[in-house]
XYZ file of C-alpha atoms in Angstrom:
394
model
C -24.162 26.422 -5.612
C -25.007 26.923 -1.894
C -22.786 25.744 0.947
C -25.083 22.937 1.773
C -25.056 21.488 -1.696
C -21.233 21.794 -1.754
C -21.066 20.006 1.671
C -23.164 17.130 0.284
C -20.949 16.702 -2.701
C -17.925 16.533 -0.496
C -19.387 14.112 1.750
C -20.462 11.977 -1.125
C -16.909 11.796 -2.354
C -15.468 10.916 0.949
C -18.167 8.218 1.372
C -17.200 6.653 -2.082
C -13.491 6.695 -1.193
C -14.189 5.047 2.156
C -16.652 2.267 0.955
C -15.962 1.742 -2.738
C -12.332 1.479 -3.089
C -9.306 -0.519 -1.944
C -8.711 1.847 0.996
C -12.236 0.879 2.533
C -10.987 -1.158 5.515
C -8.484 1.388 6.583
C -10.767 4.546 6.016
C -12.301 6.599 8.704
C -14.668 8.972 6.901
C -15.499 12.026 9.174
C -13.802 10.591 12.258
C -14.988 12.237 15.581
C -13.156 12.545 18.923
C -15.642 10.137 20.305
C -14.662 10.129 23.915
C -13.284 13.643 23.952
C -14.750 16.884 22.612
C -16.995 15.003 20.095
C -15.843 17.321 17.183
C -14.868 16.115 13.748
C -11.150 15.605 13.459
C -10.863 15.771 9.518
C -12.751 14.853 6.448
C -10.984 11.469 5.907
C -8.340 9.632 7.951
C -6.598 6.689 6.433
C -4.610 4.452 8.808
C -2.554 1.540 7.354
C 0.626 0.264 9.252
C 2.888 3.168 10.017
C 1.007 5.800 7.791
C -1.393 8.309 8.921
C -3.026 10.214 5.908
C -4.988 13.154 6.696
C -7.338 14.373 3.977
C -9.518 17.441 3.863
C -11.720 17.784 0.850
C -12.621 21.193 -0.565
C -15.485 22.256 -2.947
C -14.809 25.880 -3.753
C -15.921 27.386 -6.946
C -13.103 28.041 -9.496
C -14.247 31.331 -11.020
C -11.323 31.304 -13.626
C -8.814 32.476 -10.968
C -6.138 29.835 -10.236
C -4.019 31.607 -7.725
C -7.283 32.715 -5.693
C -8.677 29.305 -6.030
C -5.574 27.309 -4.776
C -4.827 29.816 -2.109
C -8.328 29.466 -0.469
C -8.034 25.695 -1.100
C -4.644 25.121 0.390
C -4.819 27.798 3.238
C -8.084 26.440 4.534
C -7.230 22.654 4.154
C -3.847 23.406 5.669
C -5.303 24.968 8.865
C -7.653 21.956 9.315
C -5.128 19.391 8.593
C -2.518 20.790 10.971
C -5.458 21.119 13.635
C -6.227 17.423 13.064
C -2.434 16.635 13.466
C -2.185 18.331 16.857
C -5.246 16.508 18.201
C -4.096 13.261 17.039
C -0.298 13.444 17.897
C 0.047 16.143 20.666
C -2.675 15.885 23.203
C -1.956 14.524 26.484
C -4.974 12.053 26.227
C -5.964 9.081 23.985
C -8.276 9.785 20.976
C -10.883 7.302 20.128
C -12.534 7.019 16.735
C -15.087 4.744 15.153
C -14.931 2.496 12.273
C -18.117 0.924 10.673
C -16.824 -2.576 10.877
C -14.141 -2.473 13.750
C -16.212 -0.255 16.090
C -14.393 2.038 18.596
C -10.704 2.008 18.358
C -7.865 3.935 20.011
C -5.525 5.980 17.635
C -2.178 4.661 18.002
C 0.103 7.491 17.560
C 3.270 5.376 18.025
C 2.433 2.965 15.141
C 0.917 5.499 12.767
C 3.954 7.755 12.882
C 4.345 8.881 9.304
C 1.989 11.598 8.226
C 0.902 12.547 4.756
C -1.177 15.703 4.304
C -3.663 15.728 1.445
C -5.997 18.474 0.124
C -8.454 17.191 -2.466
C -10.257 19.944 -4.302
C -13.543 19.259 -6.189
C -13.691 22.426 -8.298
C -14.444 22.079 -12.002
C -12.469 23.753 -14.819
C -9.215 23.814 -13.187
C -6.470 23.642 -15.630
C -3.366 24.632 -13.892
C -1.343 21.740 -12.311
C -0.725 22.585 -8.634
C 1.327 19.689 -6.965
C 0.998 21.150 -3.552
C 2.357 23.848 -1.172
C 4.283 24.128 2.037
C 2.059 25.332 4.968
C 2.910 28.639 6.113
C 3.282 27.918 9.801
C 5.591 25.034 10.126
C 6.500 24.367 6.395
C 4.725 20.937 6.347
C 3.838 19.840 2.820
C 0.287 19.680 1.706
C -0.550 17.677 -1.408
C -3.135 19.358 -3.522
C -5.053 17.154 -5.962
C -8.100 17.395 -7.870
C -11.157 15.172 -7.566
C -10.748 13.517 -10.943
C -6.928 13.274 -10.608
C -7.377 11.427 -7.233
C -9.841 8.896 -8.810
C -7.313 8.360 -11.561
C -4.541 7.707 -9.124
C -6.898 5.338 -7.166
C -7.448 3.313 -10.221
C -3.749 2.949 -11.275
C -2.201 2.799 -7.788
C -4.439 0.076 -6.430
C -2.552 -0.549 -3.263
C -1.889 1.655 -0.216
C 1.905 0.874 -0.618
C 1.704 2.030 -4.131
C -0.303 5.187 -3.342
C 2.008 6.086 -0.425
C 5.089 5.579 -2.538
C 3.856 7.902 -5.249
C 2.822 10.548 -2.921
C 6.090 10.494 -1.221
C 7.902 10.686 -4.556
C 5.490 13.421 -5.425
C 6.331 15.526 -2.393
C 10.079 15.134 -3.084
C 9.529 16.235 -6.475
C 7.810 19.454 -5.375
C 10.122 20.333 -2.273
C 13.626 19.504 -3.332
C 13.545 20.949 -6.793
C 13.811 24.799 -6.087
C 11.227 26.039 -8.664
C 9.220 23.807 -10.931
C 6.623 24.433 -13.724
C 4.785 21.456 -15.302
C 3.205 21.163 -18.476
C 0.812 18.211 -18.490
C -1.913 16.699 -16.035
C -1.424 14.558 -13.009
C -1.681 11.429 -14.942
C 1.305 12.637 -16.834
C 3.351 13.106 -13.761
C 2.222 9.500 -12.753
C 3.298 8.187 -16.039
C 6.724 9.989 -15.781
C 6.947 8.456 -12.104
C 6.037 5.038 -13.398
C 8.434 4.886 -16.290
C 11.316 5.862 -14.340
C 10.476 4.604 -11.036
C 13.715 2.903 -10.049
C 15.652 6.012 -11.157
C 13.098 8.700 -9.665
C 14.878 9.576 -6.665
C 18.087 9.972 -8.723
C 16.245 12.215 -11.101
C 15.096 14.487 -8.197
C 18.491 14.415 -6.554
C 20.285 15.497 -9.892
C 17.875 18.409 -10.180
C 17.835 19.563 -6.465
C 17.929 23.083 -6.145
C 17.183 23.794 -9.762
C 14.547 25.835 -11.842
C 12.897 23.411 -14.159
C 10.126 23.583 -16.828
C 9.129 19.830 -17.184
C 7.091 19.000 -20.286
C 5.050 15.980 -19.397
C 2.448 16.326 -21.995
C 1.584 12.625 -23.526
C 3.848 11.155 -20.779
C 0.901 8.918 -19.775
C 0.375 7.745 -23.334
C 4.000 6.893 -23.659
C 3.738 4.881 -20.606
C 0.798 2.892 -21.668
C 2.569 1.981 -24.810
C 5.324 0.463 -22.695
C 3.139 -1.735 -20.719
C 3.774 -5.426 -20.942
C 1.527 -7.801 -23.343
C 0.733 -10.043 -20.426
C -0.938 -7.188 -18.387
C -4.552 -8.209 -18.908
C -3.933 -11.711 -17.509
C -1.958 -10.542 -14.622
C -4.467 -7.818 -13.794
C -7.305 -10.557 -13.779
C -5.044 -12.533 -11.036
C -4.557 -9.344 -9.236
C -8.211 -8.751 -8.935
C -8.809 -12.378 -7.691
C -6.220 -11.830 -4.892
C -7.796 -8.367 -4.108
C -11.287 -10.085 -3.716
C -9.585 -12.715 -1.604
C -8.187 -10.184 0.774
C -11.359 -8.099 1.034
C -13.957 -10.726 1.270
C -12.149 -13.410 3.109
C -8.777 -12.699 4.833
C -9.554 -9.380 6.379
C -12.708 -10.518 7.802
C -11.121 -13.308 9.970
C -9.100 -12.433 12.996
C -6.445 -15.174 12.619
C -5.783 -13.891 8.909
C -5.860 -10.054 9.258
C -2.068 -9.914 9.408
C -1.775 -11.926 6.272
C -4.264 -9.635 4.485
C -2.441 -6.435 5.758
C 0.969 -7.779 4.347
C -0.635 -8.682 1.220
C -2.073 -5.165 0.725
C 1.322 -3.722 1.749
C 2.847 -5.057 -1.540
C 3.174 -2.472 -4.196
C 1.863 -3.341 -7.586
C 4.915 -4.900 -9.084
C 5.339 -7.208 -5.928
C 1.675 -8.068 -6.000
C 1.938 -9.094 -9.585
C 4.887 -11.202 -8.877
C 3.109 -12.843 -6.076
C 0.142 -13.495 -8.440
C 2.178 -14.980 -11.126
C 3.982 -17.124 -8.790
C 0.797 -18.262 -7.147
C -0.827 -19.113 -10.302
C 2.227 -20.951 -11.627
C 2.217 -22.932 -8.457
C -1.402 -23.997 -8.471
C -1.205 -24.858 -12.090
C 1.685 -27.020 -11.649
C 0.543 -29.013 -8.473
C -2.930 -28.593 -7.617
C -4.261 -29.809 -10.992
C -1.708 -32.677 -11.591
C -2.694 -34.943 -8.692
C 0.429 -34.875 -6.622
C 0.426 -36.771 -3.229
C 3.417 -35.394 -1.526
C 4.310 -32.113 0.203
C 5.776 -29.549 -2.195
C 7.114 -26.057 -1.177
C 8.054 -23.141 -3.014
C 9.564 -19.884 -1.621
C 9.704 -16.231 -2.713
C 10.788 -13.001 -1.006
C 8.781 -9.742 -1.496
C 9.253 -6.578 0.503
C 11.239 -8.433 3.025
C 8.328 -10.970 3.650
C 8.908 -14.640 2.877
C 6.120 -16.470 1.178
C 6.020 -20.179 1.259
C 3.769 -21.951 -1.130
C 2.898 -25.122 0.515
C 1.097 -28.031 -1.295
C -0.112 -30.822 0.808
C -1.991 -34.118 0.402
C -5.505 -34.369 1.745
C -4.672 -36.807 4.559
C -2.601 -33.991 6.298
C -5.038 -31.991 8.705
C -5.334 -30.230 11.830
C -2.346 -29.752 14.277
C 0.076 -31.821 12.115
C -0.639 -29.500 9.232
C -0.010 -26.402 11.085
C 3.238 -27.819 12.602
C 4.458 -28.638 9.083
C 3.657 -25.241 7.616
C 5.436 -23.667 10.507
C 8.460 -25.902 10.053
C 8.698 -24.920 6.297
C 8.536 -21.344 7.439
C 11.176 -21.532 10.102
C 13.426 -23.667 7.811
C 13.292 -21.041 5.146
C 13.901 -18.300 7.608
C 17.106 -20.255 8.785
C 18.078 -21.024 5.322
C 18.298 -17.111 4.606
C 20.388 -16.796 7.788
C 17.381 -15.086 9.408
C 17.541 -12.145 7.069
C 14.062 -12.972 6.354
C 12.201 -13.350 9.714
C 8.656 -12.656 8.750
C 7.037 -15.538 6.821
C 3.577 -16.305 5.484
C 2.866 -19.858 4.548
C 0.083 -20.257 1.947
C -1.203 -23.849 2.393
C -2.872 -25.369 -0.616
C -4.454 -28.725 -0.339
C -5.582 -31.132 -3.177
C -9.126 -30.484 -1.988
C -8.771 -26.965 -3.272
C -8.673 -25.561 0.271
C -6.468 -22.780 1.226
C -5.092 -22.210 4.858
C -2.452 -19.755 6.263
C 0.220 -19.571 8.990
C 1.815 -16.370 9.988
C 5.174 -16.569 11.585
C 7.845 -14.028 12.778
C 11.152 -15.347 13.765
C 12.905 -12.065 14.771
C 13.670 -13.479 18.191
C 15.149 -16.628 16.736
C 17.963 -14.721 14.708
C 21.000 -16.887 14.087
C 19.751 -19.492 16.250
C 18.530 -22.891 15.365
C 17.427 -25.546 17.846
C 18.548 -29.168 17.714
C 15.095 -30.288 17.467
C 14.456 -28.126 14.264
C 17.543 -29.384 12.689
C 16.725 -32.973 13.411
C 13.116 -32.497 11.904
C 14.565 -30.896 8.806
C 17.136 -33.698 8.358
C 14.254 -36.135 8.607
C 12.114 -34.490 6.198
C 14.950 -33.637 4.002
C 14.133 -29.897 3.753
C 16.922 -27.389 3.122
C 19.591 -30.018 3.025
C 21.384 -29.149 -0.170
C 24.430 -27.033 0.386
C 24.357 -25.903 -3.105
C 20.986 -24.259 -2.919
C 20.955 -20.482 -3.437
C 18.668 -18.123 -1.771
C 17.752 -15.482 -4.320
C 15.819 -12.306 -3.438
C 14.886 -10.363 -6.457
C 14.831 -6.659 -6.593
C 12.098 -6.232 -9.348
C 12.528 -2.446 -9.513
C 16.028 -2.737 -10.420
C 17.131 -2.653 -14.019
């Protein structure tokens, strides 16, 4: 295959990632230094919250030599990734890049301060599992993942939070254990990670500095057997929430913050949100209630208030009540939870949102708020218990 055809395959893979996956809104395929030297920065840049994921896609032919193949893949990709890092973080000028939907934006190196480096290789026939390598110049870790393996990760780890958590665990696995040989495929490593996720860091720590042969064959099949019986139902609700975020929330300026927070939940947290939301709507939306009803959950240090309200409450009054429900809950947790999202659900099947942050109000409650809460009868029971569930702990 000539270099032009290889390049087209690489561009097609990047385009698919950037347009047809959950990463699309935060993807910058082939970003250029628009107001600088006009040169391409990397093959794919993913910016979400504090993370900056720099990807290079390589399409070398395998030719039955694993060492040569990975040496060419990693060394070439490492140089390009580190060059992109220097440009993004160490130039004494601002870098501007383009996004198809958001237009020209300035890269915020203070916000996107956690870097993940990823080399994706498209070569067919590779059988040897290579997790990654340390770059020769400054020992930065470069993830090495095959095309089919990465597509599998995208399918199973369907939020940025889950993907980032796995890549961080993967890096720890590869760098803290002195020498490691793996029997199995990427999905088997993923299966091990998902099966022992609450104890994964302990597993790495226990084996730090050791030489390990890790037999992971059939690890993924074992994980699939352990999946819960209600996965199909919950996955359907997850899909609805994903469509909700992508097709509605992220497109409106007032709800972009809500969308980012929902997408920052990992798979387990998002499922808990989905089940709680579904249970709440089933209990109240379909039963003709005519009073305000609230339910509160905390996930990933974010407070969610499900707020059912009758149809005669609208406009500014509705927003005030939703805000009071959020601040009252924040106060009830002694301001341990300061970031709140209120999901307003009306008997007309309409959904509205209020996003609030009470970090500046910590340990402080105004007389006015106290009087309002007393008048409404909200958070007045001293015997109420605030429960925050760690769903990863067994």
